[in-house]
Coordinates of C-alpha atoms (C1' of nucleotides) in Angstrom, one line a residue:
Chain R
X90 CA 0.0 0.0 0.0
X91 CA 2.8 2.5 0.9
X92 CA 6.6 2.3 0.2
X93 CA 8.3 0.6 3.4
X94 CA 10.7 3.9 3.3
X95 CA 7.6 6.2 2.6
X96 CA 7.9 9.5 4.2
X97 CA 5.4 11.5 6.8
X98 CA 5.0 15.3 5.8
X99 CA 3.9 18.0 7.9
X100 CA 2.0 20.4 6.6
X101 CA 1.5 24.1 7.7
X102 CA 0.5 27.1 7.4
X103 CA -2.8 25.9 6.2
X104 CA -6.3 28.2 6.5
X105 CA -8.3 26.6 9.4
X106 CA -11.1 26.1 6.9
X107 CA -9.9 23.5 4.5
X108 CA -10.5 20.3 5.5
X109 CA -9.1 16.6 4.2
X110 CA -10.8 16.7 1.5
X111 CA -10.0 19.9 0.0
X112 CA -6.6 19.6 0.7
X113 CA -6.4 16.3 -0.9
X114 CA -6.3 17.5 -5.1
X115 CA -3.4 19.9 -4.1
X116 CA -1.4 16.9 -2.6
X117 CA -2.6 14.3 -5.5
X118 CA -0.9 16.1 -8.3
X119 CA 2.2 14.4 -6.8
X120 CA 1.2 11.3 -6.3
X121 CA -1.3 8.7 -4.7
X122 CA -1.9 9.8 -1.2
X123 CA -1.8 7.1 1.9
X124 CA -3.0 9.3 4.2
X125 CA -3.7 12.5 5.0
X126 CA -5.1 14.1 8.6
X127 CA -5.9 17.5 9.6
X128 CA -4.6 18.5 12.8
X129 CA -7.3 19.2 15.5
X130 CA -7.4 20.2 18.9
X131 CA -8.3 17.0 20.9
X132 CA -10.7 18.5 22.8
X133 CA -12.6 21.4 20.9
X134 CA -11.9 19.6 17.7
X135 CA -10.6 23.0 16.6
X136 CA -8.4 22.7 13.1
X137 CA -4.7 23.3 14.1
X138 CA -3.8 24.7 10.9
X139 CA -1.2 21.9 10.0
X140 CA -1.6 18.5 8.4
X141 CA -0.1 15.3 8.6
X142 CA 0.6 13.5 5.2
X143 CA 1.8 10.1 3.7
X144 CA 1.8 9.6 0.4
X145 CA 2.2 5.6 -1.0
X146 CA 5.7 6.3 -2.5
X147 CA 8.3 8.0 -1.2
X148 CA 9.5 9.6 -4.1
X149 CA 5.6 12.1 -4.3
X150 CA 6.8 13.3 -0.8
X151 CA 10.0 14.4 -2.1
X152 CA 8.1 16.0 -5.0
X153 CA 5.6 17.4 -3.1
X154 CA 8.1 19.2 -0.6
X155 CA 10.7 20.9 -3.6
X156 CA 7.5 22.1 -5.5
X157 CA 5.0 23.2 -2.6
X158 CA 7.6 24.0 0.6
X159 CA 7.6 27.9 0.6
X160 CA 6.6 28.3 -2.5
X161 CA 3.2 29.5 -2.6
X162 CA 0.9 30.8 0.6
X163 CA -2.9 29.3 0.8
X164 CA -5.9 32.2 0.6
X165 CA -5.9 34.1 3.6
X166 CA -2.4 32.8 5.7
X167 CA 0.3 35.5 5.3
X168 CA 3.2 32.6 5.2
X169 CA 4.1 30.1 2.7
X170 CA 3.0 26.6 3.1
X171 CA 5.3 24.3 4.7
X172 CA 5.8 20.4 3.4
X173 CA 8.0 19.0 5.1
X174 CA 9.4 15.9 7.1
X175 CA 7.3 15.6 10.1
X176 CA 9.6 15.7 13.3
X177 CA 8.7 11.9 14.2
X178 CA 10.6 11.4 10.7
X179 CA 14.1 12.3 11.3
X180 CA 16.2 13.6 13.9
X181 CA 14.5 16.0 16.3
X182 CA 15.6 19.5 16.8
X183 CA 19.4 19.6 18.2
X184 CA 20.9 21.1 14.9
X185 CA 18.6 24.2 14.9
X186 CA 20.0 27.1 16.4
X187 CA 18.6 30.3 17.6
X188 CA 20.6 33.7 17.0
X189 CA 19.8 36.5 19.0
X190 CA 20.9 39.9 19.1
X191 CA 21.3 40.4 15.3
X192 CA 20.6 43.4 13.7
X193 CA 17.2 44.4 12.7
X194 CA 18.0 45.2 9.2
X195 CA 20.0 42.1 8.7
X196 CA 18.0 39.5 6.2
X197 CA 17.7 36.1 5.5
X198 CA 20.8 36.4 3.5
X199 CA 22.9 38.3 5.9
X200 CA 22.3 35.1 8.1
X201 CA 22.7 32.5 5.9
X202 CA 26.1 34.4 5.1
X203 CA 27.2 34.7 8.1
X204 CA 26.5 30.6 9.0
X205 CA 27.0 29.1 5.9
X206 CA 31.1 28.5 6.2
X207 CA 29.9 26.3 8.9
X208 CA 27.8 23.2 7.1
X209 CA 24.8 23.1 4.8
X210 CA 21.7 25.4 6.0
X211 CA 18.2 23.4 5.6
X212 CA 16.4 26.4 7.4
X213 CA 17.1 29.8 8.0
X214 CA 14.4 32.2 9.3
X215 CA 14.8 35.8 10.3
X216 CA 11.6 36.2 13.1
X217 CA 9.1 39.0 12.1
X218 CA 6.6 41.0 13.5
X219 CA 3.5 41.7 11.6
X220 CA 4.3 44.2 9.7
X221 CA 7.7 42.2 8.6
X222 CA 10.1 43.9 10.7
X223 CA 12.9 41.9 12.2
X224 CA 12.9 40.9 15.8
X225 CA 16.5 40.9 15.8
X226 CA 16.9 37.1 15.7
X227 CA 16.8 33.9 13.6
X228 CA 16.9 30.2 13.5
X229 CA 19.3 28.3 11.7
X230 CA 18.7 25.0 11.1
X231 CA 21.8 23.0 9.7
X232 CA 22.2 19.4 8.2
X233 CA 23.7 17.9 11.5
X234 CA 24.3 18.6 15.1
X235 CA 28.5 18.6 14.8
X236 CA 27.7 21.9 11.8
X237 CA 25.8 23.6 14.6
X238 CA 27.7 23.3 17.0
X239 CA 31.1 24.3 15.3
X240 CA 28.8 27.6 14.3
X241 CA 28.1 28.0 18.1
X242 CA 31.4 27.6 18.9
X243 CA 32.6 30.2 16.1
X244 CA 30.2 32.9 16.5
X245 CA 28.5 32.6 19.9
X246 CA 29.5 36.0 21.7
X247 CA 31.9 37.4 18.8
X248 CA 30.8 40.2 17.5
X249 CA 28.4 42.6 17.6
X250 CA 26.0 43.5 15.5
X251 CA 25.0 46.9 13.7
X252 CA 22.3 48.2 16.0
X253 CA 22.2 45.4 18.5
X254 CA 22.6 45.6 22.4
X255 CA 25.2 43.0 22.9
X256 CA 27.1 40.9 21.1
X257 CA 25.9 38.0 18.9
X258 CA 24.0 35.1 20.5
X259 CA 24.0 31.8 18.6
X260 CA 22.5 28.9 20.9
X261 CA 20.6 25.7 20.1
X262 CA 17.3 26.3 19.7
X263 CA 14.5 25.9 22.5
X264 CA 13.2 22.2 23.2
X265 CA 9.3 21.6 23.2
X266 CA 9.9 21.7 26.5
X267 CA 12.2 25.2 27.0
X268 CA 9.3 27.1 24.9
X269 CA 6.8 26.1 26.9
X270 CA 8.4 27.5 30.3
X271 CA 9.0 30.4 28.4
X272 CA 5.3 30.9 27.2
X273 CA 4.3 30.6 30.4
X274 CA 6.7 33.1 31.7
X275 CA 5.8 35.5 29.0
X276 CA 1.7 34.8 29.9
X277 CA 3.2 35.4 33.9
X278 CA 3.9 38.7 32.7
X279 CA 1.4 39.9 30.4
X280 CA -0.8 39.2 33.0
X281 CA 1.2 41.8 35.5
X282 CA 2.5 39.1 37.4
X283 CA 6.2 39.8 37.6
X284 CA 7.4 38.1 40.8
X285 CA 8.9 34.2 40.4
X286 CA 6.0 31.9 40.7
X287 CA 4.8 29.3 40.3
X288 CA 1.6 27.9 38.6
X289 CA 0.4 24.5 39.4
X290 CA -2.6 22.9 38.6
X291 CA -4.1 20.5 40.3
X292 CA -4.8 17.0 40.1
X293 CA -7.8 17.6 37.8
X294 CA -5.3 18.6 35.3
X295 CA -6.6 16.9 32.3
X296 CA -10.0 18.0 33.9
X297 CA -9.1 21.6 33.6
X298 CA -6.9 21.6 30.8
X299 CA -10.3 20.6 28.2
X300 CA -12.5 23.2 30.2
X301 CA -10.0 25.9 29.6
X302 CA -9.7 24.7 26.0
X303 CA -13.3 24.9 25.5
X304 CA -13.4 29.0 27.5
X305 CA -10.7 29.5 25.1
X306 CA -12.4 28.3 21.9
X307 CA -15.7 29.8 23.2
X308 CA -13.6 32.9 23.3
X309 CA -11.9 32.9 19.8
X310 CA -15.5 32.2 18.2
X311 CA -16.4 35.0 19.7
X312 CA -13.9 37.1 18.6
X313 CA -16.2 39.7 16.6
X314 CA -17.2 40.7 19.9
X315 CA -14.1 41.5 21.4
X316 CA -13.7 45.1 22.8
X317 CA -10.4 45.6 21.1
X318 CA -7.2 42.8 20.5
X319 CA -6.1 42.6 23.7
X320 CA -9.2 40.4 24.4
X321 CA -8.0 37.9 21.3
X322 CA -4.6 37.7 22.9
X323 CA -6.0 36.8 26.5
X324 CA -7.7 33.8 24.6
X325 CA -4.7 32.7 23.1
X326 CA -3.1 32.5 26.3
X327 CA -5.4 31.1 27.7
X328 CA -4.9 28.1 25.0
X329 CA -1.2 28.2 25.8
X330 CA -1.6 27.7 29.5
X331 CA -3.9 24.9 28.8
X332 CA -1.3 23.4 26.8
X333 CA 1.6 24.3 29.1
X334 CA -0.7 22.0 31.8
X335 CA -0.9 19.1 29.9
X336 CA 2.4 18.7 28.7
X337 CA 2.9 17.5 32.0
X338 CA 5.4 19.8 33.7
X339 CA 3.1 20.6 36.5
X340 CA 1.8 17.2 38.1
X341 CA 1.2 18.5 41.8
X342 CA -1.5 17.4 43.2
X343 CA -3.7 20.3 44.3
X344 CA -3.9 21.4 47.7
X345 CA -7.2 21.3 49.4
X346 CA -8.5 24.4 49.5
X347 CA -10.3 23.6 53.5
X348 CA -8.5 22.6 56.1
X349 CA -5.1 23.4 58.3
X350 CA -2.7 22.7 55.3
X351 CA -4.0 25.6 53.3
X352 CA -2.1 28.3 53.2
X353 CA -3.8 31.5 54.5
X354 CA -3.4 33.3 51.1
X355 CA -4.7 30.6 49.3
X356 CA -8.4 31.5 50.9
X357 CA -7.8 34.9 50.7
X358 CA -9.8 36.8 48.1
X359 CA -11.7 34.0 47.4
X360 CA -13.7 32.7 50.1
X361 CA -15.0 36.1 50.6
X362 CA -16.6 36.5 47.2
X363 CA -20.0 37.9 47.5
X364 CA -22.7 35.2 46.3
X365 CA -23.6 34.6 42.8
X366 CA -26.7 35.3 41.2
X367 CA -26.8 32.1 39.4
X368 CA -27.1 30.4 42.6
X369 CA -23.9 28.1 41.6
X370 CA -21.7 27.9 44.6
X371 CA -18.6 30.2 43.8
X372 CA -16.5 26.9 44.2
X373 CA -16.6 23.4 44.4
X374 CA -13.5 21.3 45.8
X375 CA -13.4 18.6 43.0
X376 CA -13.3 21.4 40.2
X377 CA -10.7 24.0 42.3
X378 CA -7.2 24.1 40.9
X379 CA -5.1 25.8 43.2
X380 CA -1.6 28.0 42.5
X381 CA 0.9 28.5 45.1
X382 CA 4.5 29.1 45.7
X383 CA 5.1 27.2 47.8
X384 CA 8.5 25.1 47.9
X385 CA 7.1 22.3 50.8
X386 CA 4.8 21.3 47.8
X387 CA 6.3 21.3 45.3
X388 CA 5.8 18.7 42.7
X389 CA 8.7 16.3 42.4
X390 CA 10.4 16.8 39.6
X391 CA 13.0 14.9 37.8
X392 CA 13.4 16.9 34.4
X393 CA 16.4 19.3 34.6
X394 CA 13.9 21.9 33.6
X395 CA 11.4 21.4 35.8
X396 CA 13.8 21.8 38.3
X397 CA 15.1 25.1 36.8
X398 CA 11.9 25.6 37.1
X399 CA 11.2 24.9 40.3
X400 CA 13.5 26.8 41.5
X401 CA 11.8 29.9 41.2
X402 CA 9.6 29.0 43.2
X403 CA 11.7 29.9 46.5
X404 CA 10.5 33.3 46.5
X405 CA 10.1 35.6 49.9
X406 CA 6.5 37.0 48.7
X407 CA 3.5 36.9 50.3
X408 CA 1.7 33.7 48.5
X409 CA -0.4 34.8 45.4
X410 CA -1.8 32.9 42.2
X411 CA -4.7 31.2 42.5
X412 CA -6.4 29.8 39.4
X413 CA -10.0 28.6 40.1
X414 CA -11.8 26.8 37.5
X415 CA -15.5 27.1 39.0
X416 CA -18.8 26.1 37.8
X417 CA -20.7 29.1 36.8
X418 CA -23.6 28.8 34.7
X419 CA -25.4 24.8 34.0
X420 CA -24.9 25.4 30.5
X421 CA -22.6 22.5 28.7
X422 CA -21.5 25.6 26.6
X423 CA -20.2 27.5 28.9
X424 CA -19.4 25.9 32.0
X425 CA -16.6 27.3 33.1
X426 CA -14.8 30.8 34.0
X427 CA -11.4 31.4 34.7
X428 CA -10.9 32.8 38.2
X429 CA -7.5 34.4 38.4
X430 CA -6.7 35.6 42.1
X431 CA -4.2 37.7 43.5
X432 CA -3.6 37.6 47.6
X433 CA -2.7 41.1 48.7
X434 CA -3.1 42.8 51.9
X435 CA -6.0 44.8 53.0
X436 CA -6.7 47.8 51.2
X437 CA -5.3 46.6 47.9
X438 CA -8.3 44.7 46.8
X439 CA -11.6 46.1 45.1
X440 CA -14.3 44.5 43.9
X441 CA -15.9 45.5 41.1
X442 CA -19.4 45.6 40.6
X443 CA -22.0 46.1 37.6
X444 CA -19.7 44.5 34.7
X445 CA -21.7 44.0 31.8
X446 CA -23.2 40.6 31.4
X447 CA -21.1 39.7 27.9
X448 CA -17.8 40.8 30.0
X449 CA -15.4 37.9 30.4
X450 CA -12.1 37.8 32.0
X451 CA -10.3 39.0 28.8
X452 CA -12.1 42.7 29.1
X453 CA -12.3 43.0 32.8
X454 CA -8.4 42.3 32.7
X455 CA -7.7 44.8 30.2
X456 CA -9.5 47.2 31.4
X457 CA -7.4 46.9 34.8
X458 CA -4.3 45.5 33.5
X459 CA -2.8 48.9 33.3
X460 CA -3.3 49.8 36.8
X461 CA -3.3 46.2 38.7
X462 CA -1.6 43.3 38.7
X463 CA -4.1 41.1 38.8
X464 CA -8.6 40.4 38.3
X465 CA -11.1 37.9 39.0
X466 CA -14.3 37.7 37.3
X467 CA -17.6 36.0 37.5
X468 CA -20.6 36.5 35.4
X469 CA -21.6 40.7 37.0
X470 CA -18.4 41.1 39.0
X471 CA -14.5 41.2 39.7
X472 CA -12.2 41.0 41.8
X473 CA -8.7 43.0 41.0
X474 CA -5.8 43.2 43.2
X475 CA -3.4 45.2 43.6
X476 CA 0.3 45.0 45.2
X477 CA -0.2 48.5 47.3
X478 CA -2.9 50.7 48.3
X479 CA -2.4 53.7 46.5
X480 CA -2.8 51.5 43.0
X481 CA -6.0 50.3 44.6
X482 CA -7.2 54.0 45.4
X483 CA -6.1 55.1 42.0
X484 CA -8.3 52.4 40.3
X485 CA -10.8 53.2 42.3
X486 CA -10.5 56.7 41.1
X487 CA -10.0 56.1 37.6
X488 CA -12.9 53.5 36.7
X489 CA -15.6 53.9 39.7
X490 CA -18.6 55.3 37.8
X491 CA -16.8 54.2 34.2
X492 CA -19.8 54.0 31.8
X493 CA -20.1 50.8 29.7
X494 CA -22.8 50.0 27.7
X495 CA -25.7 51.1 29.9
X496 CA -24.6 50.5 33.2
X497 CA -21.9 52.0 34.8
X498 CA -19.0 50.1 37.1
X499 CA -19.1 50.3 41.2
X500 CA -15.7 50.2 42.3
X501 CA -15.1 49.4 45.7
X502 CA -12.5 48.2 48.7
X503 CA -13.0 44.7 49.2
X504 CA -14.4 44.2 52.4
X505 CA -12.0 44.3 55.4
X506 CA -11.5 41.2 57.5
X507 CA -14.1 38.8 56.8
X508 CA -15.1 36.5 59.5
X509 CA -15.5 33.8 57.0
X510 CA -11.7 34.1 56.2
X511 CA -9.8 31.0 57.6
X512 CA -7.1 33.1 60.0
Chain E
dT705 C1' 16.3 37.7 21.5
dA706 C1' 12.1 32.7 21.0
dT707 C1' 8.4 31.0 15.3
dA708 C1' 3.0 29.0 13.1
dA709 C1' 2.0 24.3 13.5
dT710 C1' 4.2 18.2 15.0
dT711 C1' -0.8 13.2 15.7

DNA sequence: TATAATT
């Protein structure tokens, strides 16, 4: 049926609406196709935007890559099309190197100039924004780990470029593994969260990880309602913590969220809520994820990276994340919102009241982002913290009374000591 | 200075 050697292509760069089938006549010019599978999210089913192919002989794979790899973009993606051997084909990823600190007016070419003494380049990508101007770094991908490295150890640190800050970084690329940490680091501080933490979701994980998929398709099918961009970008990471959770480097089991072992903060913020109007109870143990610094329970890791990790965990701060994942509404469509929780001291935590039904945790975030470092949100309210008063009084300032749609916001000190607070 | 995506 297929050649014993035949070759698995990835495909990318694909529009999310083509399926299998109307993919298939753009493969078949090259040959008779084995098999052929769209990528989709394993939980919302959402297309991935990549493709898995086989063809029967080997020889239409190797056709299909020289004459379709980069050289023509499908309607609507703003990148060539990539054919390529998938990764569980050949050798994985360490003879790909990252540069850094290279010039932002240096191209392609420039690169490849600068690297190609050094072995044969398969890959060699300058990283853009949107509008196509360099980031000021690259990855170089070359035919075998030993070419690499000799470029590492040629031009790692030896010069500097026109423009740059420092000298010239050449380093094997990021792991699946590396980028992931990094995401998540990045998410830490979009978010405002710029102390070392820690984010650890409980034992539900797999649990959690499909209802935040689902909030975070629910949100990118909604897009047309976004207030503004920043909204689209809170639901794409969203989808990146959800797949930073189940790739597994976080297998803590949670802490319960009652009893002696709970850390005060952990309650804090949360168990003082006011009541919701939906009569759902603002949490339930089996669906709580809990976040916390804290070293004593830690998970154990064995991964080098986890425990680089890990180690930022051994910070001085008053405790803080919490991630809740809490029932809200009985509808299967949207059963979940995403509680995030800041633990501050007194007089640096507001609720806010009167949100606007359609509000979700994407607009009530960046409508505070620029003031807190942190926000709640159920259905009508919020919960923002802030790491000192005076923030606190000048949100209170800046957005009690601010006029949205027909109603206008209530901003308000949380309520001081609450006797229902655990300490 | 970290990509768009890898069952």
């Amino acid at each position: 049926m297929k050649d014993h050697d035949a070759i698995k292509l990835f495909i990318g760069q694909i529009p999310r609406n083509l399926e299998e089938k109307d993919l298939k006549p753009l493969f078949e010019e090259f040959g008779k196709i084995y098999e052929l599978t769209v990528l989709k999210d394993r939980f919302t089913g959402m297309h991935k935007g990549c493709a898995f192919l086989t063809y029967c002989a080997r020889e239409s794979a190797l056709k299909a890559q020289s004459a379709l790899h980069e050289q023509k973009t499908l309607p609507g993606m703003n990148r060539p099309i990539q054919v390529k051997p998938a990764d569980s084909e050949g050798r994985g990823e360490d003879r790909k190197l990252f540069v850094g600190m290279l010039g932002k007016q240096q191209s392609e070419d420039d690169v490849r100039r600068l690297f190609e003494t050094f072995g044969q380049i398969e890959e060699c990508t300058v990283l853009r924004g949107p509008d196509g101007a360099s980031k000021g770094c690259a990855f170089v991908k070359f035919s075998s780990h030993g070419e690499a490295q000799a470029a590492i150890n040629s031009l790692h640190g030896g010069q500097t470029m026109p423009g740059a800050s420092s000298s010239l970084v050449v380093k094997f690329a990021d792991t699946d593994k590396e980028r992931t940490l990094r995401r998540m680091h990045q998410m830490a501080g979009q978010l405002g969260i710029f102390s070392p933490m820690t984010i650890q979701f409980g034992a539900y994980g797999a649990y959690s990880h499909a209802m935040m998929q689902q909030q975070a398709a629910l949100m990118a099918a909604t897009q047309g309602s976004y207030l503004n961009p920043m909204a689209a970008i809170a639901a794409a990471q969203m989808q990146q913590m959800a797949a930073f959770n189940v790739n597994g480097l976080v297998a803590t089991p949670m802490t319960p969220s009652s009893g002696t072992s709970t850390p005060p903060g952990i309650m804090n913020g949360f168990s003082a809520l006011p009541p919701q109007s939906n009569g759902q109870p603002t949490s339930e143990p089996i669906y709580t994820n809990g976040i916390h610094p804290y070293p004593a329970q830690s998970p154990t890791v064995t991964d080098p990276l986890q425990q680089a990790y890990a180690g930022v965990q051994h910070y001085a701060g008053e405790p803080s994340l919490l991630y809740l994942l809490s029932p809200l509404s009985p509808s299967p469509s949207v059963p979940f919102t995403l509680h995030l929780c800041l633990s501050r001291p007194e007089g640096c935590n507001l609720f806010i009241y009167h949100l606007p039904q359609e509000f979700g945790d994407a607009e009530l975030m960046q409508m505070f982002l620029p003031l807190a470092t942190a926000s709640v949100l159920t259905n009508c309210y919020g919960f923002v913290s802030f790491d000192n008063p005076s923030s606190a009084q000048a949100a209170i300032q800046a957005m009690n009374g601010f006029q949205i749609g027909m109603k206008r916001l209530k901003v308000q000190l949380k309520r001081p000591k609450d006797a229902n607070r655990p300490y």
